[in-house]
CSV table of N, CA and C in Angstrom, one decimal:
chain,number,residue,atom,x,y,z
A,911,UNK,N,-3.6,-69.1,143.3
A,911,UNK,CA,-2.7,-68.7,143.2
A,911,UNK,C,-1.0,-69.2,143.7
A,912,UNK,N,-0.8,-70.1,142.8
A,912,UNK,CA,0.7,-70.8,143.2
A,912,UNK,C,1.1,-69.9,144.0
A,913,UNK,N,1.9,-70.2,145.0
A,913,UNK,CA,3.8,-69.0,145.6
A,913,UNK,C,4.5,-69.9,145.2
A,914,UNK,N,4.9,-71.3,144.4
A,914,UNK,CA,6.1,-71.4,143.7
A,914,UNK,C,6.0,-71.1,142.6
A,915,UNK,N,7.1,-70.1,141.4
A,915,UNK,CA,7.3,-69.6,140.7
A,915,UNK,C,9.0,-70.1,140.0
A,916,UNK,N,9.2,-69.9,139.1
A,916,UNK,CA,10.6,-69.6,138.5
A,916,UNK,C,11.4,-68.2,139.5
A,917,UNK,N,11.0,-67.7,139.5
A,917,UNK,CA,11.6,-66.9,141.0
A,917,UNK,C,12.4,-67.7,142.3
A,918,UNK,N,10.8,-67.7,142.4
A,918,UNK,CA,10.7,-68.2,143.8
A,918,UNK,C,11.9,-69.4,143.8
A,919,UNK,N,11.7,-70.3,143.0
A,919,UNK,CA,13.0,-71.6,142.7
A,919,UNK,C,14.1,-71.2,143.0
A,920,UNK,N,14.3,-69.9,141.6
A,920,UNK,CA,15.5,-69.4,142.6
A,920,UNK,C,16.0,-68.5,143.7
A,921,UNK,N,15.0,-68.6,143.9
A,921,UNK,CA,15.5,-68.1,145.6
A,921,UNK,C,15.9,-69.0,146.3
A,922,UNK,N,14.8,-70.1,146.4
A,922,UNK,CA,15.4,-71.0,147.4
A,922,UNK,C,16.6,-71.8,147.3
A,923,UNK,N,17.2,-72.3,145.7
A,923,UNK,CA,18.0,-72.8,145.3
A,923,UNK,C,19.7,-71.4,145.6
A,924,UNK,N,19.2,-70.6,145.8
A,924,UNK,CA,20.2,-69.4,146.0
A,924,UNK,C,20.5,-69.4,147.7
A,925,UNK,N,19.6,-70.0,148.0
A,925,UNK,CA,19.9,-69.9,149.7
A,925,UNK,C,19.4,-68.9,150.4
A,926,UNK,N,18.9,-68.0,150.0
A,926,UNK,CA,18.2,-66.2,150.3
A,926,UNK,C,17.3,-66.7,151.3
A,927,UNK,N,17.2,-65.4,152.2
A,927,UNK,CA,16.0,-65.7,152.9
A,927,UNK,C,14.8,-65.1,152.1
A,928,UNK,N,13.5,-65.5,152.2
A,928,UNK,CA,12.5,-64.4,152.1
A,928,UNK,C,11.3,-64.7,152.1
A,929,UNK,N,10.5,-63.8,152.2
A,929,UNK,CA,9.3,-64.3,152.1
A,929,UNK,C,8.1,-63.7,151.2
A,930,UNK,N,7.0,-64.5,150.8
A,930,UNK,CA,6.3,-64.1,149.9
A,930,UNK,C,4.7,-63.4,150.3
A,931,UNK,N,4.5,-62.6,149.5
A,931,UNK,CA,3.5,-62.1,150.0
A,931,UNK,C,2.5,-61.6,148.6
A,932,UNK,N,1.2,-61.8,149.0
A,932,UNK,CA,0.3,-61.9,147.6
A,932,UNK,C,-0.9,-60.6,147.6
A,933,UNK,N,-1.1,-60.4,146.4
A,933,UNK,CA,-2.0,-58.6,147.1
A,933,UNK,C,-3.0,-59.1,145.6
A,934,UNK,N,-4.0,-58.3,145.6
A,934,UNK,CA,-5.0,-58.1,144.8
A,934,UNK,C,-4.2,-57.1,143.5
A,935,UNK,N,-3.7,-58.2,142.2
A,935,UNK,CA,-3.1,-57.8,141.2
A,935,UNK,C,-4.7,-56.6,140.5
A,936,UNK,N,-4.2,-55.5,140.1
A,936,UNK,CA,-5.2,-54.7,139.4
A,936,UNK,C,-4.6,-54.0,137.6
A,937,UNK,N,-5.4,-55.0,136.9
A,937,UNK,CA,-4.7,-55.0,135.3
A,937,UNK,C,-4.9,-53.7,134.8
A,938,UNK,N,-5.7,-52.7,135.8
A,938,UNK,CA,-6.1,-52.0,135.0
A,938,UNK,C,-5.3,-50.4,135.8
A,939,UNK,N,-4.7,-50.2,136.2
A,939,UNK,CA,-3.9,-49.7,137.4
A,939,UNK,C,-2.7,-48.9,136.6
A,940,UNK,N,-2.6,-48.0,136.3
A,940,UNK,CA,-1.6,-47.0,135.7
A,940,UNK,C,-0.4,-47.2,136.2
A,941,UNK,N,0.5,-47.5,137.2
A,941,UNK,CA,1.8,-47.9,137.8
A,941,UNK,C,1.5,-49.1,138.4
A,942,UNK,N,1.9,-50.1,138.0
A,942,UNK,CA,1.8,-51.8,138.4
A,942,UNK,C,2.5,-51.4,140.2
A,943,UNK,N,3.3,-51.1,140.3
A,943,UNK,CA,4.7,-51.1,141.2
A,943,UNK,C,3.6,-49.8,142.3
A,944,UNK,N,3.3,-49.3,142.0
A,944,UNK,CA,2.6,-47.8,142.7
A,944,UNK,C,1.4,-48.6,143.3
A,945,UNK,N,0.3,-49.1,142.7
A,945,UNK,CA,-0.4,-50.0,143.1
A,945,UNK,C,-0.4,-51.3,143.9
A,946,UNK,N,1.1,-52.1,144.0
A,946,UNK,CA,1.8,-52.7,144.7
A,946,UNK,C,1.8,-52.4,145.7
A,947,UNK,N,2.6,-51.7,145.8
A,947,UNK,CA,2.7,-50.7,146.6
A,947,UNK,C,1.6,-50.2,147.9
A,948,UNK,N,0.6,-49.6,147.4
A,948,UNK,CA,-0.5,-49.4,148.4
A,948,UNK,C,-1.6,-50.8,148.8
A,949,UNK,N,-1.6,-51.7,148.2
A,949,UNK,CA,-2.2,-52.8,148.1
A,949,UNK,C,-1.3,-53.3,148.8
A,950,UNK,N,-0.4,-54.0,149.7
A,950,UNK,CA,0.9,-54.4,150.4
A,950,UNK,C,0.6,-53.1,151.6
A,951,UNK,N,0.3,-52.0,151.8
A,951,UNK,CA,0.3,-51.4,152.6
A,951,UNK,C,2.1,-50.5,152.8
A,952,UNK,N,3.1,-50.5,151.8
A,952,UNK,CA,3.9,-50.3,151.9
A,952,UNK,C,4.7,-48.6,151.2
A,953,UNK,N,5.8,-48.1,151.3
A,953,UNK,CA,6.2,-47.0,151.2
A,953,UNK,C,6.7,-47.6,149.4
A,954,UNK,N,6.7,-47.0,148.4
A,954,UNK,CA,6.3,-47.1,147.2
A,954,UNK,C,8.0,-47.2,147.3
A,955,UNK,N,9.3,-46.4,147.7
A,955,UNK,CA,10.6,-46.6,148.2
A,955,UNK,C,10.8,-47.5,147.8
A,956,UNK,N,10.2,-48.6,148.9
A,956,UNK,CA,10.7,-50.4,149.0
A,956,UNK,C,10.4,-51.4,148.5
A,957,UNK,N,9.1,-50.7,147.2
A,957,UNK,CA,8.6,-52.1,146.6
A,957,UNK,C,9.3,-51.3,145.8
A,958,UNK,N,9.6,-52.5,145.0
A,958,UNK,CA,10.7,-52.1,143.2
A,958,UNK,C,10.4,-53.1,142.5
A,959,UNK,N,10.4,-52.1,141.2
A,959,UNK,CA,9.7,-52.7,139.7
A,959,UNK,C,11.2,-52.9,138.8
A,960,UNK,N,10.8,-54.2,139.0
A,960,UNK,CA,11.6,-55.1,137.5
A,960,UNK,C,10.6,-54.4,135.8
A,961,UNK,N,12.4,-53.6,135.3
A,961,UNK,CA,11.6,-52.9,134.0
A,961,UNK,C,12.8,-54.1,133.1
A,962,UNK,N,12.2,-54.1,132.3
A,962,UNK,CA,13.2,-53.7,131.1
A,962,UNK,C,14.1,-53.5,129.6
A,963,UNK,N,15.3,-53.8,129.9
A,963,UNK,CA,15.0,-52.5,128.5
A,963,UNK,C,16.6,-53.1,127.8
A,964,UNK,N,16.6,-52.0,126.7
A,964,UNK,CA,17.8,-52.7,126.0
A,964,UNK,C,19.1,-51.6,126.0
A,965,UNK,N,19.9,-51.8,125.9
A,965,UNK,CA,21.4,-50.9,126.1
A,965,UNK,C,22.4,-51.7,124.9
A,966,UNK,N,22.5,-50.7,124.2
A,966,UNK,CA,22.9,-50.6,122.8
A,966,UNK,C,22.5,-52.3,121.8
A,967,UNK,N,21.1,-52.3,121.8
A,967,UNK,CA,20.8,-53.2,121.5
A,967,UNK,C,21.0,-54.9,122.8
A,968,UNK,N,21.3,-55.0,123.8
A,968,UNK,CA,21.1,-55.9,124.1
A,968,UNK,C,20.3,-56.3,125.2
A,969,UNK,N,19.5,-56.7,126.2
A,969,UNK,CA,18.7,-57.1,127.0
A,969,UNK,C,19.5,-57.0,128.9
A,970,UNK,N,19.1,-55.8,129.6
A,970,UNK,CA,19.3,-55.3,130.7
A,970,UNK,C,18.1,-55.1,131.1
A,971,UNK,N,18.4,-55.8,132.8
A,971,UNK,CA,17.3,-56.2,133.8
A,971,UNK,C,17.5,-54.8,134.5
A,972,UNK,N,16.5,-53.9,134.8
A,972,UNK,CA,16.7,-51.9,136.2
A,972,UNK,C,15.7,-52.7,136.4
A,973,UNK,N,16.3,-52.5,137.6
A,973,UNK,CA,15.3,-52.6,139.1
A,973,UNK,C,15.2,-50.9,140.2
A,974,UNK,N,14.0,-50.4,139.9
A,974,UNK,CA,14.2,-49.4,140.5
A,974,UNK,C,12.8,-49.2,142.0
A,975,UNK,N,12.7,-48.3,142.5
A,975,UNK,CA,12.0,-47.5,143.3
A,975,UNK,C,10.6,-47.4,142.2
A,976,UNK,N,9.7,-47.8,142.9
A,976,UNK,CA,8.0,-48.1,141.9
A,976,UNK,C,7.5,-46.6,141.8
A,977,UNK,N,8.4,-45.2,142.3
A,977,UNK,CA,7.4,-44.3,142.7
A,977,UNK,C,8.4,-43.7,141.9
A,978,UNK,N,9.9,-44.1,141.1
A,978,UNK,CA,11.3,-43.4,139.7
A,978,UNK,C,10.7,-43.9,138.9
A,979,UNK,N,11.6,-43.1,137.7
A,979,UNK,CA,11.8,-43.3,136.4
A,979,UNK,C,13.1,-43.5,136.1
A,980,UNK,N,13.7,-44.2,135.5
A,980,UNK,CA,14.9,-44.0,135.0
A,980,UNK,C,15.1,-43.7,134.3
A,981,UNK,N,16.3,-43.4,134.2
A,981,UNK,CA,16.8,-42.2,133.3
A,981,UNK,C,18.2,-43.5,132.4
A,982,UNK,N,17.3,-43.6,131.0
A,982,UNK,CA,18.0,-44.4,130.1
A,982,UNK,C,19.5,-43.8,130.0
A,983,UNK,N,20.0,-42.7,130.1
A,983,UNK,CA,21.1,-41.9,130.0
A,983,UNK,C,22.0,-43.3,130.7
A,984,UNK,N,21.7,-42.7,132.4
A,984,UNK,CA,22.6,-43.4,133.4
A,984,UNK,C,22.2,-44.6,133.2
A,985,UNK,N,21.4,-45.1,133.3
A,985,UNK,CA,20.9,-46.8,132.7
A,985,UNK,C,22.3,-47.2,131.8
A,986,UNK,N,22.1,-46.5,130.5
A,986,UNK,CA,23.1,-47.1,129.7
A,986,UNK,C,24.7,-46.6,130.6
A,987,UNK,N,25.1,-45.7,130.6
A,987,UNK,CA,26.1,-45.5,131.6
A,987,UNK,C,26.9,-46.5,132.2
A,988,UNK,N,25.7,-47.0,133.2
A,988,UNK,CA,25.9,-48.3,134.0
A,988,UNK,C,26.6,-49.5,134.1
A,989,UNK,N,26.4,-49.8,132.8
A,989,UNK,CA,26.7,-50.6,132.1
A,989,UNK,C,27.2,-50.9,130.9
A,990,UNK,N,28.3,-49.8,131.0
A,990,UNK,CA,29.2,-49.4,129.8
A,990,UNK,C,28.6,-48.9,128.1
A,991,UNK,N,27.3,-48.6,128.0
A,991,UNK,CA,27.1,-48.6,126.9
A,991,UNK,C,26.3,-47.2,126.4
A,992,UNK,N,26.0,-47.0,125.5
A,992,UNK,CA,26.1,-46.0,124.7
A,992,UNK,C,24.8,-44.9,125.0
A,993,UNK,N,23.6,-46.7,124.3
A,993,UNK,CA,22.6,-45.3,124.7
A,993,UNK,C,21.0,-46.6,124.8
A,994,UNK,N,20.0,-46.2,125.2
A,994,UNK,CA,19.3,-47.3,126.2
A,994,UNK,C,18.1,-46.9,125.8
A,995,UNK,N,16.9,-48.0,126.0
A,995,UNK,CA,15.3,-47.5,125.2
A,995,UNK,C,15.4,-49.0,126.1
A,996,UNK,N,13.3,-48.3,126.4
A,996,UNK,CA,12.5,-49.7,126.9
A,996,UNK,C,12.7,-50.4,126.3
A,997,UNK,N,12.2,-52.0,127.0
A,997,UNK,CA,12.1,-53.1,126.0
A,997,UNK,C,10.6,-53.2,125.5
A,998,UNK,N,10.2,-53.6,124.6
A,998,UNK,CA,8.6,-53.5,124.2
A,998,UNK,C,7.9,-55.0,125.4
A,999,UNK,N,6.7,-54.7,125.8
A,999,UNK,CA,6.1,-56.0,126.7
A,999,UNK,C,6.3,-56.7,125.6
A,1000,UNK,N,6.3,-57.1,124.3
A,1000,UNK,CA,6.1,-58.9,123.8
A,1000,UNK,C,7.5,-59.5,123.8
A,1001,UNK,N,8.6,-58.8,123.8
A,1001,UNK,CA,10.0,-58.9,123.9
A,1001,UNK,C,10.1,-59.3,125.5
A,1002,UNK,N,9.9,-58.5,126.0
A,1002,UNK,CA,10.3,-58.5,127.5
A,1002,UNK,C,9.4,-59.7,128.1
A,1003,UNK,N,8.3,-59.8,127.5
A,1003,UNK,CA,8.1,-61.3,128.0
A,1003,UNK,C,8.6,-62.5,127.6
A,1004,UNK,N,9.6,-62.1,126.1
A,1004,UNK,CA,9.9,-63.3,125.8
A,1004,UNK,C,11.4,-63.8,126.5
A,1005,UNK,N,12.1,-62.5,126.4
A,1005,UNK,CA,13.5,-62.6,127.1
A,1005,UNK,C,12.7,-63.0,128.7
A,1006,UNK,N,12.3,-62.7,129.4
A,1006,UNK,CA,12.1,-63.3,130.6
A,1006,UNK,C,11.5,-64.6,130.6
A,1007,UNK,N,10.3,-64.7,130.1
A,1007,UNK,CA,9.6,-65.7,130.7
A,1007,UNK,C,8.4,-65.1,131.7
A,1008,UNK,N,8.6,-64.1,131.7
A,1008,UNK,CA,7.2,-64.0,132.7
A,1008,UNK,C,6.4,-62.9,131.7
A,1009,UNK,N,4.8,-62.7,132.7
A,1009,UNK,CA,4.3,-62.1,131.8
A,1009,UNK,C,4.1,-60.4,132.3
A,1010,UNK,N,4.6,-59.3,131.7
A,1010,UNK,CA,4.4,-57.7,132.1
A,1010,UNK,C,3.6,-58.0,133.5
A,1011,UNK,N,4.0,-57.4,134.4
A,1011,UNK,CA,3.0,-57.3,135.8
A,1011,UNK,C,3.0,-57.8,136.3
A,1012,UNK,N,4.3,-59.0,136.0
A,1012,UNK,CA,4.9,-60.1,136.9
A,1012,UNK,C,6.2,-60.4,136.7
A,1013,UNK,N,7.3,-59.7,135.9
A,1013,UNK,CA,8.6,-60.0,135.5
A,1013,UNK,C,9.4,-59.2,137.0
A,1014,UNK,N,10.0,-60.2,137.1
A,1014,UNK,CA,10.9,-61.2,138.2
A,1014,UNK,C,12.4,-60.7,138.0
A,1015,UNK,N,13.4,-60.4,138.8
A,1015,UNK,CA,14.5,-60.2,138.2
A,1015,UNK,C,15.4,-61.9,138.4
A,1016,UNK,N,14.4,-62.5,139.2
A,1016,UNK,CA,14.9,-64.0,139.1
A,1016,UNK,C,13.8,-65.1,138.5
A,1017,UNK,N,14.9,-65.5,138.4
A,1017,UNK,CA,14.4,-67.0,137.3
A,1017,UNK,C,13.9,-66.7,136.1
A,1018,UNK,N,15.0,-65.8,135.5
A,1018,UNK,CA,14.2,-65.4,134.4
A,1018,UNK,C,15.0,-66.5,133.1
A,1019,UNK,N,14.4,-66.6,132.2
A,1019,UNK,CA,14.7,-68.1,130.8
A,1019,UNK,C,16.4,-67.4,131.1
A,1020,UNK,N,17.0,-66.6,130.6
A,1020,UNK,CA,18.5,-66.4,130.6
A,1020,UNK,C,18.8,-64.9,131.5
A,1021,UNK,N,20.0,-65.5,132.0
A,1021,UNK,CA,20.2,-64.5,133.3
A,1021,UNK,C,20.6,-63.0,132.5
A,1022,UNK,N,20.5,-61.7,132.5
A,1022,UNK,CA,20.7,-60.7,131.6
A,1022,UNK,C,21.7,-59.9,132.6
A,1023,UNK,N,22.5,-58.7,132.4
A,1023,UNK,CA,23.3,-58.1,132.5
A,1023,UNK,C,22.1,-57.0,133.6
A,1024,UNK,N,21.6,-57.1,135.3
A,1024,UNK,CA,20.8,-56.4,136.1
A,1024,UNK,C,21.3,-55.0,136.7
A,1025,UNK,N,21.1,-54.2,136.9
A,1025,UNK,CA,21.2,-53.1,137.9
A,1025,UNK,C,20.4,-52.5,138.5
A,1026,UNK,N,21.3,-51.8,139.9
A,1026,UNK,CA,19.9,-52.3,141.0
A,1026,UNK,C,20.0,-51.2,141.2
A,1027,UNK,N,18.7,-49.8,141.2
A,1027,UNK,CA,19.5,-48.4,141.7
A,1027,UNK,C,20.2,-48.7,143.2
A,1028,UNK,N,20.7,-47.6,143.4
A,1028,UNK,CA,21.5,-47.4,144.4
A,1028,UNK,C,20.8,-47.5,146.1
A,1029,UNK,N,19.6,-46.8,145.5
A,1029,UNK,CA,19.1,-45.8,147.1
A,1029,UNK,C,18.4,-47.5,147.6
A,1030,UNK,N,17.8,-48.5,146.9
A,1030,UNK,CA,17.5,-49.4,147.2
A,1030,UNK,C,18.6,-50.3,148.4
A,1031,UNK,N,19.9,-49.8,148.3
A,1031,UNK,CA,20.3,-50.6,149.8
A,1031,UNK,C,19.8,-49.7,150.7
A,1032,UNK,N,19.4,-48.5,150.7
A,1032,UNK,CA,19.5,-47.7,151.8
A,1032,UNK,C,17.8,-48.3,153.2
A,1033,UNK,N,17.3,-49.4,152.1
A,1033,UNK,CA,16.4,-50.2,153.4
A,1033,UNK,C,16.6,-51.2,153.6
A,1034,UNK,N,15.6,-51.9,155.0
A,1034,UNK,CA,16.2,-52.9,155.7
A,1034,UNK,C,15.4,-54.2,154.2
A,1035,UNK,N,14.7,-53.8,154.1
A,1035,UNK,CA,13.5,-55.1,153.3
A,1035,UNK,C,13.2,-54.4,152.5
A,1036,UNK,N,13.1,-54.5,151.0
A,1036,UNK,CA,12.7,-54.4,150.2
A,1036,UNK,C,11.3,-55.7,149.4
A,1037,UNK,N,10.7,-54.6,148.4
A,1037,UNK,CA,9.7,-55.8,147.9
A,1037,UNK,C,10.4,-56.1,146.5
A,1038,UNK,N,9.8,-57.1,145.9
A,1038,UNK,CA,10.1,-57.3,144.4
A,1038,UNK,C,9.3,-58.6,143.5
A,1039,UNK,N,9.3,-58.4,142.7
A,1039,UNK,CA,7.8,-59.2,142.0
A,1039,UNK,C,8.3,-60.4,142.1
A,1040,UNK,N,7.4,-61.6,142.4
A,1040,UNK,CA,8.0,-62.9,142.6
A,1040,UNK,C,7.4,-63.8,141.5
A,1041,UNK,N,7.4,-63.0,140.5
A,1041,UNK,CA,7.4,-63.9,138.9
A,1041,UNK,C,5.8,-64.0,138.8
A,1042,UNK,N,4.6,-63.4,138.8
A,1042,UNK,CA,3.4,-64.0,138.9
A,1042,UNK,C,3.0,-62.1,139.1
A,1043,UNK,N,1.9,-62.0,138.4
A,1043,UNK,CA,0.6,-60.8,138.8
A,1043,UNK,C,0.1,-61.1,140.2
A,1044,UNK,N,0.5,-60.6,140.8
A,1044,UNK,CA,0.3,-60.3,142.4
A,1044,UNK,C,0.7,-61.2,143.3
A,1045,UNK,N,2.0,-61.2,143.4
A,1045,UNK,CA,2.9,-61.7,144.1
A,1045,UNK,C,4.5,-61.5,144.3
A,1046,UNK,N,4.3,-60.3,145.6
A,1046,UNK,CA,5.8,-60.0,145.6
A,1046,UNK,C,6.7,-60.9,147.0
A,1047,UNK,N,7.8,-60.6,146.7
A,1047,UNK,CA,8.8,-61.5,147.4
A,1047,UNK,C,9.8,-60.4,148.2
A,1048,UNK,N,10.1,-60.2,149.8
A,1048,UNK,CA,10.3,-59.6,150.4
A,1048,UNK,C,11.8,-60.0,150.9
A,1049,UNK,N,12.5,-59.0,150.5
A,1049,UNK,CA,13.9,-60.0,151.2
A,1049,UNK,C,15.1,-58.3,151.3
A,1050,UNK,N,16.1,-58.9,151.5
A,1050,UNK,CA,17.6,-58.1,152.0
A,1050,UNK,C,17.7,-57.6,150.7
A,1051,UNK,N,17.9,-56.4,150.5
A,1051,UNK,CA,18.4,-55.4,149.0
A,1051,UNK,C,20.0,-56.2,148.8
A,1052,UNK,N,20.6,-56.5,149.6
A,1052,UNK,CA,21.7,-56.9,149.6
A,1052,UNK,C,22.0,-58.3,148.9
A,1053,UNK,N,20.9,-59.1,149.3
A,1053,UNK,CA,20.2,-60.5,148.6
A,1053,UNK,C,20.1,-61.0,147.3
A,1054,UNK,N,19.2,-59.0,147.0
A,1054,UNK,CA,18.9,-59.3,145.5
A,1054,UNK,C,20.2,-58.7,144.6
A,1055,UNK,N,20.9,-58.2,145.3
A,1055,UNK,CA,22.5,-57.4,144.2
A,1055,UNK,C,23.1,-58.7,144.3
A,1056,UNK,N,23.1,-59.3,145.6
A,1056,UNK,CA,24.2,-60.8,145.3
A,1056,UNK,C,23.5,-61.4,144.2
A,1057,UNK,N,22.5,-61.9,144.6
A,1057,UNK,CA,21.9,-63.0,143.4
A,1057,UNK,C,22.0,-62.6,142.2
A,1058,UNK,N,21.6,-61.9,141.6
A,1058,UNK,CA,21.4,-61.3,140.1
A,1058,UNK,C,22.7,-60.9,139.8
A,1059,UNK,N,23.7,-60.9,140.7
A,1059,UNK,CA,25.2,-60.0,140.3
A,1059,UNK,C,25.1,-59.0,139.9
A,1060,UNK,N,24.0,-57.9,140.3
A,1060,UNK,CA,23.8,-56.3,140.1
A,1060,UNK,C,24.8,-55.9,139.9
A,1061,UNK,N,25.1,-54.6,139.2
A,1061,UNK,CA,25.5,-53.1,139.2
A,1061,UNK,C,24.7,-52.4,140.3
A,1062,UNK,N,25.5,-51.9,141.4
A,1062,UNK,CA,24.6,-50.9,141.8
A,1062,UNK,C,25.2,-49.5,141.8
A,1063,UNK,N,24.3,-48.7,140.8
A,1063,UNK,CA,24.0,-47.4,140.2
A,1063,UNK,C,23.3,-46.6,140.7
A,1064,UNK,N,23.6,-45.5,140.6
A,1064,UNK,CA,22.4,-44.4,140.9
A,1064,UNK,C,21.7,-44.2,139.2
A,1065,UNK,N,20.4,-45.1,139.0
A,1065,UNK,CA,19.9,-44.7,137.5
A,1065,UNK,C,18.9,-43.7,137.0
A,1066,UNK,N,18.4,-43.2,138.4
A,1066,UNK,CA,17.4,-42.5,138.8
A,1066,UNK,C,17.2,-41.1,137.7
A,1067,UNK,N,15.9,-41.1,137.3
A,1067,UNK,CA,15.8,-39.6,136.2
A,1067,UNK,C,15.7,-38.6,137.2
């Protein structure tokens, strides 16, 4: 497995500190984020999942703890929209350039509006997908916010 992906290249270019962590990805896991947390031996609240949604038809990236669900109403409101829905996997792959299970907020084909769940900022370090199935990056949540210019909001269901 390569530890250099568009996501890790984007983080290096941004000049932020991060570490790379590999784990055995289970394609049959009910929850990829929870499986990653278990494989890494981490609290699911610190292992963030990257989801792609559509708000008023426009792509939006949303980052939440792996053990939580997104409120579509709160997500839409966070970016000044009226309605939100989850993006279908083939569309998420096309928009981001990453495979589902490996979608990272960093190094996507085109930077889209990004929302970071506010509770992520309560941790010293968090994990996010590194742009490949079975690859996570660990970094400060404030760096996550700054690199992707995220809106920080309560978007939990």
